PDB file of C-alpha atoms in Angstrom:
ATOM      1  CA  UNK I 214     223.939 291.535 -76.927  1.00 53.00           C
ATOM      2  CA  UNK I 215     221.152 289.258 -76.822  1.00 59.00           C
ATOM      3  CA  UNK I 216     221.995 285.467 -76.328  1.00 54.00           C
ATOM      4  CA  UNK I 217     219.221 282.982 -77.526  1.00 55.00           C
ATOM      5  CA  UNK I 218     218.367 279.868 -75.596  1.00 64.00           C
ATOM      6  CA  UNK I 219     220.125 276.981 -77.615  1.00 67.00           C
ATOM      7  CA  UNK I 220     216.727 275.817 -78.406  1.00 59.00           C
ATOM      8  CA  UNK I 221     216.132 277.916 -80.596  1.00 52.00           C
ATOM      9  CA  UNK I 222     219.222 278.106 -82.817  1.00 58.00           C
ATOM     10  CA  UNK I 223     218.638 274.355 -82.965  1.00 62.00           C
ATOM     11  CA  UNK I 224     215.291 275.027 -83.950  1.00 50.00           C
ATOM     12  CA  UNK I 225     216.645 278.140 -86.560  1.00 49.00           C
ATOM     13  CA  UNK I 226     219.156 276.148 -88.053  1.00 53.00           C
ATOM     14  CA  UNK I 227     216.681 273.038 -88.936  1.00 51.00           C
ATOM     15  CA  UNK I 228     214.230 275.829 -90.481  1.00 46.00           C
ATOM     16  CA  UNK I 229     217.044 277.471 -92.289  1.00 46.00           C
ATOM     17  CA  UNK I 230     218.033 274.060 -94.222  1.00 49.00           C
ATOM     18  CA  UNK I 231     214.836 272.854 -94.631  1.00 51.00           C
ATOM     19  CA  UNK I 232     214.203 276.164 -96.416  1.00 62.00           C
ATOM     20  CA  UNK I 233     217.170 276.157 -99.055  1.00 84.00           C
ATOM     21  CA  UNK I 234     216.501 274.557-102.634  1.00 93.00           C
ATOM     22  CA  UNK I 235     218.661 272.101-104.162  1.00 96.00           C
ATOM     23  CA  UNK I 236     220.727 273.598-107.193  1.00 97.00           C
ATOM     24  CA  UNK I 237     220.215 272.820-110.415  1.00 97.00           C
ATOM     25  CA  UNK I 238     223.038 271.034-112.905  1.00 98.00           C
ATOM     26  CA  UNK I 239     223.694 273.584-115.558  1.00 98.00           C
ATOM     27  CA  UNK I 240     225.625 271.963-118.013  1.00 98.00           C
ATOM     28  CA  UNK I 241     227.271 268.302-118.145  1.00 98.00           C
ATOM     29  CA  UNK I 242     229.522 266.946-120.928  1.00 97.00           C
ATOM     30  CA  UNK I 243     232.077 264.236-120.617  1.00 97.00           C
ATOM     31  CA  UNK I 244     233.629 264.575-117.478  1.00 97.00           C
ATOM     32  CA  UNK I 245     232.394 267.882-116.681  1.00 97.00           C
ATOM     33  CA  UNK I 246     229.881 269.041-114.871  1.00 97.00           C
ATOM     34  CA  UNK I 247     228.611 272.736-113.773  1.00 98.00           C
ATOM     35  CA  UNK I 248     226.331 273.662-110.767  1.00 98.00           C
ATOM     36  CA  UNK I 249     224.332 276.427-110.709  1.00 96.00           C
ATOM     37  CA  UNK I 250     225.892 278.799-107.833  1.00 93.00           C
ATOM     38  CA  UNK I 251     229.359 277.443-108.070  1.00 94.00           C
ATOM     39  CA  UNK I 252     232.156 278.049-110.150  1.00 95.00           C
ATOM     40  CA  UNK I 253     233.425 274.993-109.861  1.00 96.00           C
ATOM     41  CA  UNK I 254     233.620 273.018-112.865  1.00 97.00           C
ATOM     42  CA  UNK I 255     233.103 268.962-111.246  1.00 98.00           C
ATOM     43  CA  UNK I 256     234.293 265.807-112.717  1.00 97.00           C
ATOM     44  CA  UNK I 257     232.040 263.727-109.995  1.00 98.00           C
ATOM     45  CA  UNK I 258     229.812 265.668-108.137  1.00 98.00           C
ATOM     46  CA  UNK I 259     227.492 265.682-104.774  1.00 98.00           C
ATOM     47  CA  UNK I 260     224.446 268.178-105.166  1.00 98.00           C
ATOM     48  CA  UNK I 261     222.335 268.814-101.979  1.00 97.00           C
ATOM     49  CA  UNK I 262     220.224 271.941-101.060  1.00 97.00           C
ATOM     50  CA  UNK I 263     222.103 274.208-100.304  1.00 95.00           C
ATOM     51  CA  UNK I 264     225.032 273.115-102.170  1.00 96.00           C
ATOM     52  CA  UNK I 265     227.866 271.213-103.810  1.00 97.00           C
ATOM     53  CA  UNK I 266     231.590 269.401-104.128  1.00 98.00           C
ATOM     54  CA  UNK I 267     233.598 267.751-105.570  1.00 98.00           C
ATOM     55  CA  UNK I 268     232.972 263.719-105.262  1.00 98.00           C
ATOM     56  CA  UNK I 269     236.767 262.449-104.380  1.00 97.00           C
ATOM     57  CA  UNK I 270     236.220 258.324-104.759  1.00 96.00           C
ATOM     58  CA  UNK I 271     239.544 258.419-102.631  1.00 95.00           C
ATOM     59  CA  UNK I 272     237.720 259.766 -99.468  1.00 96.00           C
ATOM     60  CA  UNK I 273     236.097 256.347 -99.617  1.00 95.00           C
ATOM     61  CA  UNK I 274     238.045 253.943-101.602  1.00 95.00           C
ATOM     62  CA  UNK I 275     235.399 254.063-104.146  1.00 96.00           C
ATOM     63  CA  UNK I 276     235.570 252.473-107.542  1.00 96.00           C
ATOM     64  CA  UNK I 277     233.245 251.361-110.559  1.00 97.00           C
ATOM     65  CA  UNK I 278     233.218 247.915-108.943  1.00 96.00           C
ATOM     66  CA  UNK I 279     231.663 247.780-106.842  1.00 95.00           C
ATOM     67  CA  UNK I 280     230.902 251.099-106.788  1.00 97.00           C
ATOM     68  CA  UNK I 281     228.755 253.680-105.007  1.00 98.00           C
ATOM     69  CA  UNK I 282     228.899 252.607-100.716  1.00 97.00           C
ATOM     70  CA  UNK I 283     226.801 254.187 -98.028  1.00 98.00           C
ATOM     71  CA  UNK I 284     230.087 256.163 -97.286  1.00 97.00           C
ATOM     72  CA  UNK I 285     229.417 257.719-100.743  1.00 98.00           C
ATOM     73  CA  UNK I 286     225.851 258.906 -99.754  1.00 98.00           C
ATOM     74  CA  UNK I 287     225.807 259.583 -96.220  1.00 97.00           C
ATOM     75  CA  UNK I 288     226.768 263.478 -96.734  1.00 97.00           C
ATOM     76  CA  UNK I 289     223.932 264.319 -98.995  1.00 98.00           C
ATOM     77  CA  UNK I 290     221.337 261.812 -96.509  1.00 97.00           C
ATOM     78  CA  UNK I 291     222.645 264.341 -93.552  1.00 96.00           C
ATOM     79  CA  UNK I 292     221.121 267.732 -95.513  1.00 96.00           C
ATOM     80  CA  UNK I 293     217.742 266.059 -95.146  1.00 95.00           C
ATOM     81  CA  UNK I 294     216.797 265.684 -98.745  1.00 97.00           C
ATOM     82  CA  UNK I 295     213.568 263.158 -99.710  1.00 97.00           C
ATOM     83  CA  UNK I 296     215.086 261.748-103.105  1.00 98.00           C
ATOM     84  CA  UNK I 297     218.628 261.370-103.654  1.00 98.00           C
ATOM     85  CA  UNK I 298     219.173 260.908-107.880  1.00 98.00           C
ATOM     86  CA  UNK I 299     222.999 258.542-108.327  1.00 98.00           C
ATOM     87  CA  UNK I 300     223.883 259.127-111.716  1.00 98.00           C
ATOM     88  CA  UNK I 301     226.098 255.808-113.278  1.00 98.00           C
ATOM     89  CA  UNK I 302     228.282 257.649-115.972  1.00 98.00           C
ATOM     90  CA  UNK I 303     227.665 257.822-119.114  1.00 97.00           C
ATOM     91  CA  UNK I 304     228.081 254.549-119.973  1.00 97.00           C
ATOM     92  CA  UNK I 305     226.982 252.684-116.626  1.00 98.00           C
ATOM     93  CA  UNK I 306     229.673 251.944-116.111  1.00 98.00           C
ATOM     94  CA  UNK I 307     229.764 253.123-112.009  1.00 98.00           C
ATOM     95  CA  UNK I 308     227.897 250.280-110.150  1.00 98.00           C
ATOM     96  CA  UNK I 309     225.184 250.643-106.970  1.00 98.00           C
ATOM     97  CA  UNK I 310     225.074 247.924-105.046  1.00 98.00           C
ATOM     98  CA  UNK I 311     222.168 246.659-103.126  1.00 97.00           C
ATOM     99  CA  UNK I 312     223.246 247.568 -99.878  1.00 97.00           C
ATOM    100  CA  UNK I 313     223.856 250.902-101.108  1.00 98.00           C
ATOM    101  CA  UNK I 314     220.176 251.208-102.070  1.00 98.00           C
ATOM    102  CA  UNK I 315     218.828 250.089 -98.879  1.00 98.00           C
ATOM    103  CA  UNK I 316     220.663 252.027 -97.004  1.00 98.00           C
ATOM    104  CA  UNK I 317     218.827 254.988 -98.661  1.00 98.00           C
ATOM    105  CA  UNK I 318     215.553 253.261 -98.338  1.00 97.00           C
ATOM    106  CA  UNK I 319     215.963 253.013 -94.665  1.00 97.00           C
ATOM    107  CA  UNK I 320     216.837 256.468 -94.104  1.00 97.00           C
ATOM    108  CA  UNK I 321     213.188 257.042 -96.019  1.00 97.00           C
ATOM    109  CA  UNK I 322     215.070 258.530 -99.018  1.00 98.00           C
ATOM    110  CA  UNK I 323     213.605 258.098-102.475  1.00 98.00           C
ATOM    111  CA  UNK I 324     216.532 256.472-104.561  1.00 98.00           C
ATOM    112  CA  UNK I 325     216.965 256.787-109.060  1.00 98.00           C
ATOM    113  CA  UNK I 326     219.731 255.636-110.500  1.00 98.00           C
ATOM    114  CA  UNK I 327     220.062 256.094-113.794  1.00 98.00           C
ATOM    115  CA  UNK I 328     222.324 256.676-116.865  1.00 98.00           C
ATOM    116  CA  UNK I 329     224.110 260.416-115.867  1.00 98.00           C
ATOM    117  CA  UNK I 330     222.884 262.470-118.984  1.00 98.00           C
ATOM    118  CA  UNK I 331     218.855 260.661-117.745  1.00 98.00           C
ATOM    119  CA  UNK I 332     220.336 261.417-114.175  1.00 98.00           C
ATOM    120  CA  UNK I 333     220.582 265.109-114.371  1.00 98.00           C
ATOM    121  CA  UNK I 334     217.415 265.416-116.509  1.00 98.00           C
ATOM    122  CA  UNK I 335     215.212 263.842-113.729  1.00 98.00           C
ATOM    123  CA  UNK I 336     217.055 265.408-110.770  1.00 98.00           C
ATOM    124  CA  UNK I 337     216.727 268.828-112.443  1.00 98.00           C
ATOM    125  CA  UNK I 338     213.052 268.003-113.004  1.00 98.00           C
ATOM    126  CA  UNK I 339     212.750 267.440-109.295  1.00 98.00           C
ATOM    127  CA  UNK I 340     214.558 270.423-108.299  1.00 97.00           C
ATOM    128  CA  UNK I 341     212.035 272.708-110.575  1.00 96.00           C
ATOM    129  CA  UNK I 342     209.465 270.502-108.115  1.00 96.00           C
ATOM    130  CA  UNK I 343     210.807 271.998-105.397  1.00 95.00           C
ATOM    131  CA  UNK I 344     211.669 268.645-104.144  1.00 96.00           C
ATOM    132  CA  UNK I 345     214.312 268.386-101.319  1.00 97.00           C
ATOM    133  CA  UNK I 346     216.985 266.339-103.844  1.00 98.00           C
ATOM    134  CA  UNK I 347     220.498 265.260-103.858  1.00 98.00           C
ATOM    135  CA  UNK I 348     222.482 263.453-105.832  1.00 98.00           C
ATOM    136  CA  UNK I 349     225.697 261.870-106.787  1.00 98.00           C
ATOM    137  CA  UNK I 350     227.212 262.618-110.222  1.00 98.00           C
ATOM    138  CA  UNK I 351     230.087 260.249-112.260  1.00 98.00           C
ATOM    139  CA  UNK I 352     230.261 262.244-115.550  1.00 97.00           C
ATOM    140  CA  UNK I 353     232.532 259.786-117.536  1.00 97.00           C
ATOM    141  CA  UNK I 354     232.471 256.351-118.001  1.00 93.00           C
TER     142      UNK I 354
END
């Protein structure tokens, strides 16, 4: 058995997930949503490359007001992904706070957030980009 310095399966396991692709959205309707490579049909979702889960608000206390936090975000900043897309609900309902945004903005991240039916649209645009996106999904309200 061959052991690798640790070095290098630092260095393999950067290059592995800066190689995976972010997923697209396959379908959305009123609180549902369907990832490409899950089965999992989402009511709130978090999208990275790589992957996706289910968006519990409890994990974070998180409610429409005042909405997204850092805490909400901080996941999908750790895969390493250039533009994260926060989709509001359908009606905007689902505020982002200032302090939410710069926190993405100092971690160099690109930030959209937009209406969630415009939200999918442009982060599925930037996945056929081949952009390194994530994003955060509220499909209802």
């Amino acid at each position: 058995m061959r052991v690798e310095p640790s070095w290098l399966n630092q260095l393999l396991k950067i290059s592995v997930k800066f190689l995976m692709t972010s997923p697209e959205i396959a379908s959305l309707s009123w609180g549902q949503m369907k990832v490409k490579g899950s089965n999992t049909t989402y009511k709130d979702c978090k999208v990275w490359p790589g992957g996706s889960r289910t968006w519990d608000w409890r994990e974070t206390g998180t409610e429409h007001s005042p909405g997204v936090q850092p805490a909400d975000v901080k996941e999908v900043v750790e895969k390493g992904v250039q533009t994260l897309v926060i989709g509001r609900g359908m009606s905007e309902a689902l505020k982002v706070p200032s302090s939410t945004v710069e926190y993405l903005k100092k971690h160099g991240i690109d930030v959209q957030v937009l209406q969630t039916e415009q939200a999918v649209k442009e982060y599925n645009a930037l996945v056929a980009q081949g952009v390194r996106v994530g994003g955060v999904f509220h499909s209802t309200c």
